[in-house]
PDB file of C-alpha atoms in Angstrom:
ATOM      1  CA  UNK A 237     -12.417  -7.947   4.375  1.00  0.00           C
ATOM      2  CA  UNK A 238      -9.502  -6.470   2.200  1.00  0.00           C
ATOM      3  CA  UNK A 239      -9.542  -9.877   0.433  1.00  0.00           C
ATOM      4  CA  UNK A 240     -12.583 -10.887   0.117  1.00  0.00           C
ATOM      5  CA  UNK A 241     -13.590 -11.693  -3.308  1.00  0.00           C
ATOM      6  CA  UNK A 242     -15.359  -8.354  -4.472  1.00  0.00           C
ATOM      7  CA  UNK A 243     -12.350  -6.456  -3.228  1.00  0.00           C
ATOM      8  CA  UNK A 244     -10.385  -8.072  -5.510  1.00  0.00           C
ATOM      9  CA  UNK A 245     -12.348  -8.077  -8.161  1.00  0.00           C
ATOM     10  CA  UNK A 246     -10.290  -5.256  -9.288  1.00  0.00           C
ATOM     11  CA  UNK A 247      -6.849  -6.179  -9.150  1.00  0.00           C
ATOM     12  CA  UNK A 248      -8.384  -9.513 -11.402  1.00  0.00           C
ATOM     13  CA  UNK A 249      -9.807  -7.280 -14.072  1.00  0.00           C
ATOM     14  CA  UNK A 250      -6.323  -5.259 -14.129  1.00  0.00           C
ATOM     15  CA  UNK A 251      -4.262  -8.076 -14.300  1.00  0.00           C
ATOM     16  CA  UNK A 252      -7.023  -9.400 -16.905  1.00  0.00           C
ATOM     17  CA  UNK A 253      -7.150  -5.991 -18.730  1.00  0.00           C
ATOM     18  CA  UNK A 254      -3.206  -5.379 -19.042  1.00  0.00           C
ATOM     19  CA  UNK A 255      -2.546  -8.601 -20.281  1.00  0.00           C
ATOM     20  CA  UNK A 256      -5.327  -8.557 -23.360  1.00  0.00           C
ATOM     21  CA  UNK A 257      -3.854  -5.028 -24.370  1.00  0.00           C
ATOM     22  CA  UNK A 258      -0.470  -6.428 -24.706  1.00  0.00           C
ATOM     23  CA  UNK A 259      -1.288  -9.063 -26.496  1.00  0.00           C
ATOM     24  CA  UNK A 260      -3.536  -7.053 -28.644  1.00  0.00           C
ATOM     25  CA  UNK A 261      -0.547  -4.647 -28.777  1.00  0.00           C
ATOM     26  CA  UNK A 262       2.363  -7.352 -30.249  1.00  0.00           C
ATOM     27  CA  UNK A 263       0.451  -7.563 -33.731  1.00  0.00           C
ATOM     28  CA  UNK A 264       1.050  -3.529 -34.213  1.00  0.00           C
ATOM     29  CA  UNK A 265       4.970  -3.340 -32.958  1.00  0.00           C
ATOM     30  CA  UNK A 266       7.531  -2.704 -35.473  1.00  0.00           C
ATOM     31  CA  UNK A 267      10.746  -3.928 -35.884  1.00  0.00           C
ATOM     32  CA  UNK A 268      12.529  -1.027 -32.934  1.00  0.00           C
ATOM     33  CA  UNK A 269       9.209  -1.882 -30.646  1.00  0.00           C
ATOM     34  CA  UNK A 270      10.475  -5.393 -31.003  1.00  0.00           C
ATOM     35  CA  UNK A 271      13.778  -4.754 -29.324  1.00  0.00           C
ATOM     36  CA  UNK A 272      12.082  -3.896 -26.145  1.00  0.00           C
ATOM     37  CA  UNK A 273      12.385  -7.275 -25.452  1.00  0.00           C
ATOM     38  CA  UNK A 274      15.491  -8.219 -25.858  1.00  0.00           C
ATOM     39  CA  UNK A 275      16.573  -4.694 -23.961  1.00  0.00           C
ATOM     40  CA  UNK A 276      19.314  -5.054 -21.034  1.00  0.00           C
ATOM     41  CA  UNK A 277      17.488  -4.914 -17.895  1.00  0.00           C
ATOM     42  CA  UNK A 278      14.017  -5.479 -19.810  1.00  0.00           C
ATOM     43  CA  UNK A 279      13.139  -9.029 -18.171  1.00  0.00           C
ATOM     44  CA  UNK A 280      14.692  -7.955 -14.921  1.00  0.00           C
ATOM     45  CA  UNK A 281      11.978  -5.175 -14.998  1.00  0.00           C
ATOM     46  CA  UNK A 282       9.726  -8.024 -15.774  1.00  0.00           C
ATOM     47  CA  UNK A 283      10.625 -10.291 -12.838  1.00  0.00           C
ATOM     48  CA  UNK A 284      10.940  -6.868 -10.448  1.00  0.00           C
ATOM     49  CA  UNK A 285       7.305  -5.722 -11.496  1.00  0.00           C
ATOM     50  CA  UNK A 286       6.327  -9.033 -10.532  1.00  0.00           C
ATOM     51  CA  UNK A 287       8.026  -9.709  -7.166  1.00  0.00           C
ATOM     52  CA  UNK A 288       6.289  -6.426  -6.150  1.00  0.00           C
ATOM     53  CA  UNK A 289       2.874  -7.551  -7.356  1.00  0.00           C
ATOM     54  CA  UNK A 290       3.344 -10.629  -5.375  1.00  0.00           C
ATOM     55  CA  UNK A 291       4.630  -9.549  -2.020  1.00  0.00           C
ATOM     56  CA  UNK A 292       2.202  -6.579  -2.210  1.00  0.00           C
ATOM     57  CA  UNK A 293      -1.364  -8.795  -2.506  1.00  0.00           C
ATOM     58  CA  UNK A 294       0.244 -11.867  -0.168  1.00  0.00           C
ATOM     59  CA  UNK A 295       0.960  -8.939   2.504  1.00  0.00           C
ATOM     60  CA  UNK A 296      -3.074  -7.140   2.200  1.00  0.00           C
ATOM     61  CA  UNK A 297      -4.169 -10.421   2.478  1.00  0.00           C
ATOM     62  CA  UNK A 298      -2.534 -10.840   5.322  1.00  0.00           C
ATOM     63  CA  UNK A 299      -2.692  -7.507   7.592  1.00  0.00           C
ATOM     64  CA  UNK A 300      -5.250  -5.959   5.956  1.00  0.00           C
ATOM     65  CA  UNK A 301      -6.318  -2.606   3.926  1.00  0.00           C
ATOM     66  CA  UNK A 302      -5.696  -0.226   6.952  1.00  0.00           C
ATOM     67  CA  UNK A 303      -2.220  -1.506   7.628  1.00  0.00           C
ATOM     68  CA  UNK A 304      -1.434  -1.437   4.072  1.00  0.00           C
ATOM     69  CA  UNK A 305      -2.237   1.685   2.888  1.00  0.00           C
ATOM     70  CA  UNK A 306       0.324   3.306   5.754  1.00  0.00           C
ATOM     71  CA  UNK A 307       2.909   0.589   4.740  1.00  0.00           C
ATOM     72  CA  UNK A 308       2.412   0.989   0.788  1.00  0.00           C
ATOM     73  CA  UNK A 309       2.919   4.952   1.334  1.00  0.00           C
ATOM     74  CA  UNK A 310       6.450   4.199   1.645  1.00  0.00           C
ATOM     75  CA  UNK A 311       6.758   3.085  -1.889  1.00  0.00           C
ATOM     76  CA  UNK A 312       6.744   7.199  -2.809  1.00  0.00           C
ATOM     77  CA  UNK A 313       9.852   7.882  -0.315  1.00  0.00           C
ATOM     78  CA  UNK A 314      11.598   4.882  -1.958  1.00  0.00           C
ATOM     79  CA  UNK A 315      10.512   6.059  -5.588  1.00  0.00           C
ATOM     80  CA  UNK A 316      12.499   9.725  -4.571  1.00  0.00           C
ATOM     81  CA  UNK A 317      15.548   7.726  -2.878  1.00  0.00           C
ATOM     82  CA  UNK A 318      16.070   4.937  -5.733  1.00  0.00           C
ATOM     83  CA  UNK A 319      15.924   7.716  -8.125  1.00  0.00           C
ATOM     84  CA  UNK A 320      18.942   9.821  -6.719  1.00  0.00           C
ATOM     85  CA  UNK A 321      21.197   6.620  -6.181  1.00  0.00           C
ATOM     86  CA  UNK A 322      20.635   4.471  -9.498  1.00  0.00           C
ATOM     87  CA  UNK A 323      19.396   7.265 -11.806  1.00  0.00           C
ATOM     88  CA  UNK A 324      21.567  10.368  -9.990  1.00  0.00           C
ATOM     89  CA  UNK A 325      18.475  12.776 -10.881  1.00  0.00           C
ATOM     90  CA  UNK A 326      18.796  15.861  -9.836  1.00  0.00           C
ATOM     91  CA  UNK A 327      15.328  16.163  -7.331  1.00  0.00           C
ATOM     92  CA  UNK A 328      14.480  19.885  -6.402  1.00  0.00           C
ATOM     93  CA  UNK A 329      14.420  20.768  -2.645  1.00  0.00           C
ATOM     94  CA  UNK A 330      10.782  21.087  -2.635  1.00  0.00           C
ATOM     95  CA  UNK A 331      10.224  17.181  -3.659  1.00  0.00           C
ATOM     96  CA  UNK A 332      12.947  16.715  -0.916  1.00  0.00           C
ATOM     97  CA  UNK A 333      10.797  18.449   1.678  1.00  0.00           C
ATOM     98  CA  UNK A 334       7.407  16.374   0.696  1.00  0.00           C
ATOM     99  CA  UNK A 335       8.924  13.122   0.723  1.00  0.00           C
ATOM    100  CA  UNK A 336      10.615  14.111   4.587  1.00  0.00           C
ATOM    101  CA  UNK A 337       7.186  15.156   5.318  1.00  0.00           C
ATOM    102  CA  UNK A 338       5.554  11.756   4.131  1.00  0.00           C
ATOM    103  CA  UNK A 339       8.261   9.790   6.243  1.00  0.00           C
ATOM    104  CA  UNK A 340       7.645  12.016   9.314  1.00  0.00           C
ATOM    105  CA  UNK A 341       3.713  10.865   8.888  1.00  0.00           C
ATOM    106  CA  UNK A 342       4.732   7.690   8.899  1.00  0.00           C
ATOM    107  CA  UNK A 343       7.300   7.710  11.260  1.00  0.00           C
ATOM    108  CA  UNK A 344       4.775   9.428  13.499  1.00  0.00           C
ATOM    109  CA  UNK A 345       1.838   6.948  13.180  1.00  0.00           C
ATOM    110  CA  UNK A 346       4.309   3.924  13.691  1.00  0.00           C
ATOM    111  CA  UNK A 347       5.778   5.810  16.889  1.00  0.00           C
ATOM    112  CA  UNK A 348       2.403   6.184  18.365  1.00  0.00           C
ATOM    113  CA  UNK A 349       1.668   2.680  18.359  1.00  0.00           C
ATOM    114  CA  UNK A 350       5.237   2.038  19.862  1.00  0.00           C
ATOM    115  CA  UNK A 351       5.040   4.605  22.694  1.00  0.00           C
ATOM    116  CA  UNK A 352       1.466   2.710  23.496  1.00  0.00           C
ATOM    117  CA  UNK A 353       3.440  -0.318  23.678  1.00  0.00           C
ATOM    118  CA  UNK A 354       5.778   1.175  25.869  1.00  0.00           C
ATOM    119  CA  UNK A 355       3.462   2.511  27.654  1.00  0.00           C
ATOM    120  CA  UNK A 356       1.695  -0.361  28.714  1.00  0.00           C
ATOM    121  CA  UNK A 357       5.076  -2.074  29.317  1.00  0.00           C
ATOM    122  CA  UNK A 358       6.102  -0.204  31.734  1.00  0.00           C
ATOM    123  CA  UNK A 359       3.269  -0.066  34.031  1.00  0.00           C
ATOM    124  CA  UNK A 360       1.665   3.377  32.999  1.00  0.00           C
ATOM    125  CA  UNK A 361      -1.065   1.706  32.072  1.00  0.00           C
ATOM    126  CA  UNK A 362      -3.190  -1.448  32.835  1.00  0.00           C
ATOM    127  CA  UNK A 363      -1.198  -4.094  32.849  1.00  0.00           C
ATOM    128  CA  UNK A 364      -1.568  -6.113  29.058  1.00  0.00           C
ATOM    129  CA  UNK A 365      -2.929  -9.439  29.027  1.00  0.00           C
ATOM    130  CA  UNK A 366      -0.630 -12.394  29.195  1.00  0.00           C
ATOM    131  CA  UNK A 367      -0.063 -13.364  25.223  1.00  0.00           C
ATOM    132  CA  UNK A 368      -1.480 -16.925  24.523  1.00  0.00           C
ATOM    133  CA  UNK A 369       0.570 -18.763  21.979  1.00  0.00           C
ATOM    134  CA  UNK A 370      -2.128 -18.046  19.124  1.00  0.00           C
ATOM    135  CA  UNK A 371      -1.929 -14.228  20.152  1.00  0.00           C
ATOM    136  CA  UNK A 372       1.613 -14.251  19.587  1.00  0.00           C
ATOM    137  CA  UNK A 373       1.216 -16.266  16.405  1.00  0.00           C
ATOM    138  CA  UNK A 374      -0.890 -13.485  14.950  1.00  0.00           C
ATOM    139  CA  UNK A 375       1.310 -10.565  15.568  1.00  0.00           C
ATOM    140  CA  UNK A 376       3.933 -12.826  13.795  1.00  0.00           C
ATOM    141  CA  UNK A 377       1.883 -13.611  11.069  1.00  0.00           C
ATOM    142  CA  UNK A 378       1.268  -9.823  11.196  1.00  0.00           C
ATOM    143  CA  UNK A 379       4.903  -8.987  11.131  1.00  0.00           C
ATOM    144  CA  UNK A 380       5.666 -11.217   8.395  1.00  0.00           C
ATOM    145  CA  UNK A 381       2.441  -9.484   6.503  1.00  0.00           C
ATOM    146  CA  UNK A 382       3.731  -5.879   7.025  1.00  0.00           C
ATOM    147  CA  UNK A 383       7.576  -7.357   5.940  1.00  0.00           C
ATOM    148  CA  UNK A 384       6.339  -8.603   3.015  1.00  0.00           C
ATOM    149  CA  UNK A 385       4.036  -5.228   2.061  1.00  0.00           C
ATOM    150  CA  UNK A 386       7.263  -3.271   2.765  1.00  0.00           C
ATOM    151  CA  UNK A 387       9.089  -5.377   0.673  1.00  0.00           C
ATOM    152  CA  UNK A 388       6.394  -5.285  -2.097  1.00  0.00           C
ATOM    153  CA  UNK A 389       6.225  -1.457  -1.985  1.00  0.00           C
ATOM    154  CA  UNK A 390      10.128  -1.308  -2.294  1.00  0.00           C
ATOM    155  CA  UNK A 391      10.202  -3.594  -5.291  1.00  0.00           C
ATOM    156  CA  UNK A 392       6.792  -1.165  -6.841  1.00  0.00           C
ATOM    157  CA  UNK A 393       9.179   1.761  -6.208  1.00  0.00           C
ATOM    158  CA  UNK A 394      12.240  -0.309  -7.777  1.00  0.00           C
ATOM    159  CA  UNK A 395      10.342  -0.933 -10.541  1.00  0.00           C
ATOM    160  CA  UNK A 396       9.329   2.493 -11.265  1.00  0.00           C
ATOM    161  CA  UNK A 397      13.347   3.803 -11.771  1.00  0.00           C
ATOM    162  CA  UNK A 398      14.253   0.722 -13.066  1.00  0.00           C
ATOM    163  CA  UNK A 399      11.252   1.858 -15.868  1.00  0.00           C
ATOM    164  CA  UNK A 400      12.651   4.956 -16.306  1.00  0.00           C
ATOM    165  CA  UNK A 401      16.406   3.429 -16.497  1.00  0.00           C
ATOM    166  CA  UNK A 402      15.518   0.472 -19.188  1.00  0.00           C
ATOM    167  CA  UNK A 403      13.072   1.833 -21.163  1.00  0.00           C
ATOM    168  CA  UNK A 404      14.241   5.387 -22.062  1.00  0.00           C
ATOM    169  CA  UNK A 405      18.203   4.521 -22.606  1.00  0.00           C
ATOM    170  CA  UNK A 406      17.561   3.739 -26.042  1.00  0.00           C
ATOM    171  CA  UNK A 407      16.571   6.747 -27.585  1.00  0.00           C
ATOM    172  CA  UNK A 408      15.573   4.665 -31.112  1.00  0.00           C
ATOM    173  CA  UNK A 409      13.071   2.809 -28.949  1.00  0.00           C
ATOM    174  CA  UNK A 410      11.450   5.441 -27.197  1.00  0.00           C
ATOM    175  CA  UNK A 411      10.970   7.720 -29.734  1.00  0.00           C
ATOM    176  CA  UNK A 412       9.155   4.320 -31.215  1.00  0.00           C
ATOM    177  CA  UNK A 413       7.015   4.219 -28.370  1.00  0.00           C
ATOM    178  CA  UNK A 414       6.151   7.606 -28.329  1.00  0.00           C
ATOM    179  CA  UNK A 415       8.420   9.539 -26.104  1.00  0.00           C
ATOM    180  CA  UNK A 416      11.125  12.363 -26.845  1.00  0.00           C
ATOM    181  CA  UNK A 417      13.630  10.289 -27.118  1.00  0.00           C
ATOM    182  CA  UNK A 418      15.737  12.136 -24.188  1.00  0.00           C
ATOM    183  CA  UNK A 419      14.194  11.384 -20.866  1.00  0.00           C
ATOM    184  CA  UNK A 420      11.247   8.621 -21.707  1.00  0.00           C
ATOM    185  CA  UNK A 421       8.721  11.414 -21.291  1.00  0.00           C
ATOM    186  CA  UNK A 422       6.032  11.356 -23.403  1.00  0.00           C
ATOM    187  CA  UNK A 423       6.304  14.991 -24.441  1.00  0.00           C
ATOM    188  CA  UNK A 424       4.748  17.169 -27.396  1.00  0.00           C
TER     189      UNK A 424
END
């Protein structure tokens, strides 16, 4: 399954992986690398990077990798959305028309399973089986697995402009950390 221990084998050696190069990184920061830390907004980046970890890998364990995938596609909608209310970046028309046609898709798979639905409500076709108490139980626990995916990939997407916000403000710091100083690109 989606969880099963060599599927997240992975995710382990990320977590794993990012956590030895930061620690490997603190003995090279200088003094203005240092002030990441005590940034405004830096540890509520922090905590937002690591609600959306959370509520991502409780929700795949719960509805599994097909369900996921079409609820984490969201996060690139939210990514466009969060960025023209907190940031007010100007996004070009053609971004505008990718992330309506991303929405559609999902829109569109999430209506298909709702017309069936309907469908079978209303008689069109055979009749569904009477839900036991454990088959309603699952599409609960189901629900509550897709809410909390949804919520992760909101968070993921939060955490991206929040990034963007926090870490290039300062333009002392991110020229420190390698950027241009205007936008937190790292440019040439």
């Amino acid at each position: 399954g989606s969880t099963s221990p060599p599927t997240c084998l992975p995710m382990l050696f990320s977590c794993i992986g990012m956590t030895v190069a930061g620690l490997l990184q603190f003995r090279t920061w200088n003094a203005t690398e240092w002030t990441l830390l005590s940034k405004p907004g830096f540890w509520v980046l922090t905590l937002v990077d690591f609600l959306s970890g959370a509520f991502i890998y409780a929700g795949l364990e719960i509805v599994g990798s097909g369900t996921f995938i079409l609820i984490y596609a969201s996060c690139l909608p939210w990514t466009a959305i969060l960025s023209r209310c907190l940031l007010r970046s100007p996004i070009p028309n053609y971004k505008w028309v990718a992330v309506v046609i991303i929405t559609a898709g999902l829109a569109t798979t999430a209506l298909q399973s709702f017309l069936q639905q309907e469908a079978e409500q209303a008689g069109l076709l055979a009749p569904p089986p009477v839900p036991t108490v454990a088959a309603v139980k699952h599409h609960q626990l189901i629900a509550f697995g897709s809410a909390l995916v949804f919520l992760g990939s909101f968070f993921h997407a939060l955490m991206f402009v929040l990034g963007e916000k926090v870490l290039s403000a300062d333009p002392a710091t991110n020229a420190a950390s390698g950027g241009n100083g205007k936008d937190g690109l790292n440019k040439p």
